[in-house]
Amino acid sequence: MTKLVSLYTGSPVALLAGSGAIALLASGVMVWSHSERWFGVLPTTLSLSTLPLILTPMICGGLGAFLAGQQRRWGAAEWLAVSSASPRRLLRPVLISVLALAIGTHLILVVAMVVASLLRGADVSLVPSHLLLVVPAGCAYAATWAALGVLLGRMVRQEIALPLASISPYLAYFLMLYFIESSRLGGIVIIDQRSWLEFIPTLPMLAAQLAFWSAAAATLSALALRAWGVAQLPTLGMLIALGALLVVGPAVEERSAPDEEVCVGSSPEVCVPHSHETVLEEYHAATRDTLERVPEALWPDRVVSESPVHGVTEPGTVVAPPLSGNTSQALRIDEERFAVGLGEALLLRCILVVGAEEWSEVIGDLEEWWRTWWRLDMDLDPSEQHWAGDWTAQEGVIRAVEGFRSEPAAVQEQWWERTAQAISECELESIELP
């Protein structure tokens, strides 16, 4: 405990470096766990631009507590007792500095993300009104925690104010995420981990969110400067905004137009949403490498990375998400998992033709045999799970598939020619397993 206290009363450089390293590490883990390789169109960029708000308030809040607390350590209280100077004159530069740092840092990060989006050809006209609400709301959120740090630094000892101001934004984020986000007050949660590709927050919710955090920043700033009378008005505004959020709730609206596809190649044509265009070349290469393992008769007309938002996928179209790790619709293609998923989709697309009710009668043992073959072809052990929710094969099926793979190449080619034609026409009952 003595060492911990000495850390917060020692060198300010060591203090800020330590607090910054802890905040950077914790936020880095969180951002990495939800990261994707692209910034995509502007709606996606706007939602992801709130992720730095996990880190910025921790740094600025701790800095505000440190600077405000230093005045106490320098004997400012004794000096003010014999001086006509107002305490606000000492605290005002501190407050302005940390507020400017918090707002400026967030603006720089947002500008960098928006520029990255524009360089990818994003259409800014998609959500201009959202841009005018999301960015100021993020600045107000960062300013709120910076002002809280100054308030804590002025009111309590530095040994308590520094860790409390640094960790409060992080703890508050988790509390809001797990206990408030799904409630009627979910609109208060400003850090959005979703990609606004299909659904985006409504304008009334964003307006109420901006009003709430702006009023919160003004209230804490007034309290930090001991302006009790001034704090009453923004406090009232905060309560009104809170009531508006209760009425509006965490409302979202569906985008008026679905994400356009970008396609390349033919036989098959490979398509991804416009927002995923940066991965199209890699996705196309992975598709070709996988399909070359089977006869061309099995190749679909189209391969898409995700199901259409509206409508049903046609039998000639195969949906093959580029999944990687534990993320959904990620754009870091896992070669083995993608190949297995695409291979299984070549067979499972016949469900649309056969019908779900008759599928189990028609497919027989072919589905398990098919899944096992693809895993062995990718040098994966079919008896083990290689990712969450993975399928495992029975020992007898594994031996049967391994026996077939040990047959002469001519025998395997003859079977594949017959089987590929039957699967392409979804006449599964005519297939004889080797």
Coordinates of N, CA and C in Angstrom, one line a residue, residues 101-181:
L101 N -7.9 19.6 -24.1 CA -7.2 18.4 -24.5 C -8.1 17.3 -24.8
A102 N -9.2 17.1 -24.0 CA -10.2 16.1 -24.2 C -10.9 16.2 -25.6
I103 N -11.4 17.5 -25.8 CA -12.1 17.7 -27.0 C -11.2 17.6 -28.2
G104 N -10.0 18.2 -28.1 CA -9.1 18.2 -29.3 C -8.6 16.8 -29.6
T105 N -8.3 16.0 -28.6 CA -7.9 14.6 -28.9 C -9.0 13.8 -29.6
H106 N -10.2 14.0 -29.1 CA -11.3 13.2 -29.8 C -11.5 13.7 -31.2
L107 N -11.5 15.0 -31.4 CA -11.7 15.6 -32.8 C -10.6 15.0 -33.7
I108 N -9.4 15.0 -33.3 CA -8.3 14.5 -34.1 C -8.5 13.1 -34.5
L109 N -8.9 12.2 -33.6 CA -9.2 10.8 -33.9 C -10.4 10.7 -34.8
V110 N -11.4 11.4 -34.6 CA -12.6 11.4 -35.5 C -12.2 11.8 -36.9
V111 N -11.5 12.9 -37.0 CA -11.1 13.4 -38.4 C -10.2 12.4 -39.1
A112 N -9.3 11.7 -38.4 CA -8.5 10.7 -39.0 C -9.4 9.5 -39.5
M113 N -10.4 9.1 -38.8 CA -11.2 8.0 -39.2 C -12.1 8.5 -40.4
V114 N -12.6 9.7 -40.3 CA -13.5 10.1 -41.4 C -12.7 10.3 -42.7
V115 N -11.4 10.8 -42.6 CA -10.6 10.9 -43.8 C -10.3 9.5 -44.3
A116 N -10.0 8.6 -43.5 CA -9.8 7.2 -43.9 C -11.0 6.7 -44.7
S117 N -12.2 7.0 -44.2 CA -13.4 6.6 -44.9 C -13.6 7.2 -46.2
L118 N -13.3 8.5 -46.3 CA -13.4 9.3 -47.6 C -12.4 8.7 -48.6
L119 N -11.2 8.4 -48.2 CA -10.2 7.8 -49.1 C -10.6 6.5 -49.7
R120 N -11.5 5.8 -49.0 CA -12.1 4.6 -49.5 C -13.3 4.8 -50.3
G121 N -13.6 6.0 -50.6 CA -14.8 6.3 -51.5 C -16.1 6.3 -50.8
A122 N -16.1 6.6 -49.5 CA -17.4 6.6 -48.8 C -18.3 7.8 -49.2
D123 N -19.6 7.6 -49.2 CA -20.6 8.6 -49.5 C -21.0 9.4 -48.3
V124 N -20.4 10.6 -48.2 CA -20.7 11.4 -47.0 C -22.2 11.8 -46.9
S125 N -22.9 11.8 -48.0 CA -24.3 12.2 -48.0 C -25.2 11.2 -47.3
L126 N -24.6 10.0 -46.9 CA -25.4 9.0 -46.3 C -26.0 9.5 -45.0
V127 N -25.2 10.1 -44.1 CA -25.6 10.5 -42.8 C -25.0 11.8 -42.4
P128 N -25.3 12.9 -43.1 CA -24.7 14.2 -42.7 C -25.2 14.7 -41.4
S129 N -26.5 14.4 -41.1 CA -27.1 14.9 -39.9 C -26.5 14.1 -38.7
H130 N -26.3 12.8 -38.9 CA -25.7 12.0 -37.8 C -24.3 12.5 -37.5
L131 N -23.5 12.9 -38.5 CA -22.2 13.4 -38.3 C -22.2 14.6 -37.5
L132 N -23.2 15.5 -37.6 CA -23.3 16.7 -36.8 C -23.7 16.5 -35.4
L133 N -24.2 15.3 -35.1 CA -24.6 15.0 -33.7 C -23.6 14.1 -33.0
V134 N -23.1 13.1 -33.7 CA -22.2 12.1 -33.1 C -20.9 12.7 -32.6
V135 N -20.3 13.6 -33.5 CA -19.0 14.1 -33.1 C -19.1 15.1 -31.9
P136 N -20.0 16.1 -31.9 CA -20.1 16.9 -30.7 C -20.5 16.1 -29.4
A137 N -21.3 15.1 -29.6 CA -21.7 14.3 -28.4 C -20.4 13.6 -27.9
G138 N -19.6 13.1 -28.7 CA -18.3 12.5 -28.3 C -17.4 13.5 -27.5
C139 N -17.4 14.7 -28.1 CA -16.6 15.8 -27.4 C -17.2 16.1 -26.0
A140 N -18.5 16.2 -25.9 CA -19.1 16.5 -24.7 C -18.9 15.3 -23.7
Y141 N -18.9 14.1 -24.1 CA -18.6 12.9 -23.3 C -17.2 13.0 -22.7
A142 N -16.2 13.3 -23.6 CA -14.8 13.4 -23.1 C -14.7 14.5 -22.1
A143 N -15.3 15.7 -22.4 CA -15.2 16.8 -21.6 C -15.9 16.6 -20.2
T144 N -16.9 15.8 -20.1 CA -17.6 15.4 -18.9 C -16.6 14.8 -17.9
W145 N -15.8 13.8 -18.4 CA -14.9 13.1 -17.5 C -13.7 14.0 -17.2
A146 N -13.3 14.8 -18.1 CA -12.2 15.7 -17.8 C -12.6 16.7 -16.7
A147 N -13.8 17.2 -16.7 CA -14.3 18.1 -15.7 C -14.4 17.4 -14.4
L148 N -14.9 16.2 -14.4 CA -15.0 15.4 -13.2 C -13.6 15.2 -12.5
G149 N -12.6 15.0 -13.3 CA -11.2 14.9 -12.8 C -10.8 16.1 -12.1
V150 N -11.1 17.3 -12.7 CA -10.7 18.6 -12.0 C -11.5 18.7 -10.7
L151 N -12.8 18.4 -10.7 CA -13.6 18.5 -9.5 C -13.1 17.6 -8.4
L152 N -12.7 16.3 -8.7 CA -12.2 15.4 -7.7 C -10.8 15.9 -7.2
G153 N -10.0 16.4 -8.1 CA -8.7 16.9 -7.7 C -8.8 18.1 -6.7
R154 N -9.8 18.9 -6.9 CA -10.0 20.0 -6.0 C -10.6 19.6 -4.6
M155 N -11.4 18.6 -4.6 CA -12.2 18.2 -3.4 C -11.5 17.2 -2.5
V156 N -10.8 16.2 -3.1 CA -10.3 15.2 -2.3 C -8.8 15.1 -2.5
R157 N -8.1 14.3 -1.6 CA -6.7 14.2 -1.6 C -6.2 13.6 -3.0
Q158 N -5.0 13.9 -3.4 CA -4.5 13.5 -4.7 C -4.4 12.0 -4.8
E159 N -4.0 11.3 -3.6 CA -3.9 9.9 -3.6 C -5.2 9.2 -4.0
I160 N -6.3 9.8 -3.7 CA -7.6 9.2 -4.0 C -8.1 9.8 -5.3
A161 N -7.9 11.0 -5.6 CA -8.5 11.7 -6.8 C -7.9 11.1 -8.0
L162 N -6.6 10.9 -8.1 CA -6.0 10.4 -9.3 C -6.5 9.0 -9.8
P163 N -6.4 8.0 -8.9 CA -6.9 6.7 -9.4 C -8.4 6.7 -9.7
L164 N -9.2 7.5 -8.9 CA -10.6 7.5 -9.0 C -11.0 8.2 -10.3
A165 N -10.3 9.3 -10.7 CA -10.6 10.0 -11.9 C -10.2 9.2 -13.1
S166 N -9.1 8.4 -13.0 CA -8.6 7.6 -14.1 C -9.5 6.4 -14.4
I167 N -10.0 5.8 -13.4 CA -10.7 4.5 -13.5 C -12.2 4.7 -13.7
S168 N -12.7 5.8 -13.2 CA -14.2 6.1 -13.3 C -14.8 5.9 -14.7
P169 N -14.2 6.5 -15.7 CA -14.7 6.4 -17.1 C -14.8 4.9 -17.5
Y170 N -13.8 4.2 -17.2 CA -13.8 2.8 -17.6 C -14.8 2.0 -16.9
L171 N -15.0 2.2 -15.6 CA -16.0 1.4 -14.8 C -17.4 1.9 -15.3
A172 N -17.6 3.2 -15.5 CA -18.9 3.7 -15.9 C -19.3 3.1 -17.3
Y173 N -18.3 2.9 -18.2 CA -18.5 2.3 -19.5 C -19.1 0.9 -19.3
F174 N -18.5 0.1 -18.5 CA -18.9 -1.3 -18.3 C -20.3 -1.3 -17.7
L175 N -20.5 -0.4 -16.7 CA -21.8 -0.4 -16.0 C -22.9 0.0 -17.0
M176 N -22.6 1.0 -17.9 CA -23.6 1.4 -18.9 C -23.9 0.3 -19.9
L177 N -22.8 -0.3 -20.3 CA -22.9 -1.4 -21.3 C -23.7 -2.5 -20.9
Y178 N -23.5 -3.0 -19.7 CA -24.1 -4.2 -19.2 C -25.5 -4.0 -18.5
F179 N -25.7 -2.9 -17.9 CA -26.9 -2.7 -17.1 C -27.8 -1.6 -17.7
I180 N -27.4 -0.7 -18.6 CA -28.2 0.4 -19.0 C -28.5 0.3 -20.5
E181 N -27.6 -0.3 -21.3 CA -27.7 -0.2 -22.8 C -29.0 -0.9 -23.2

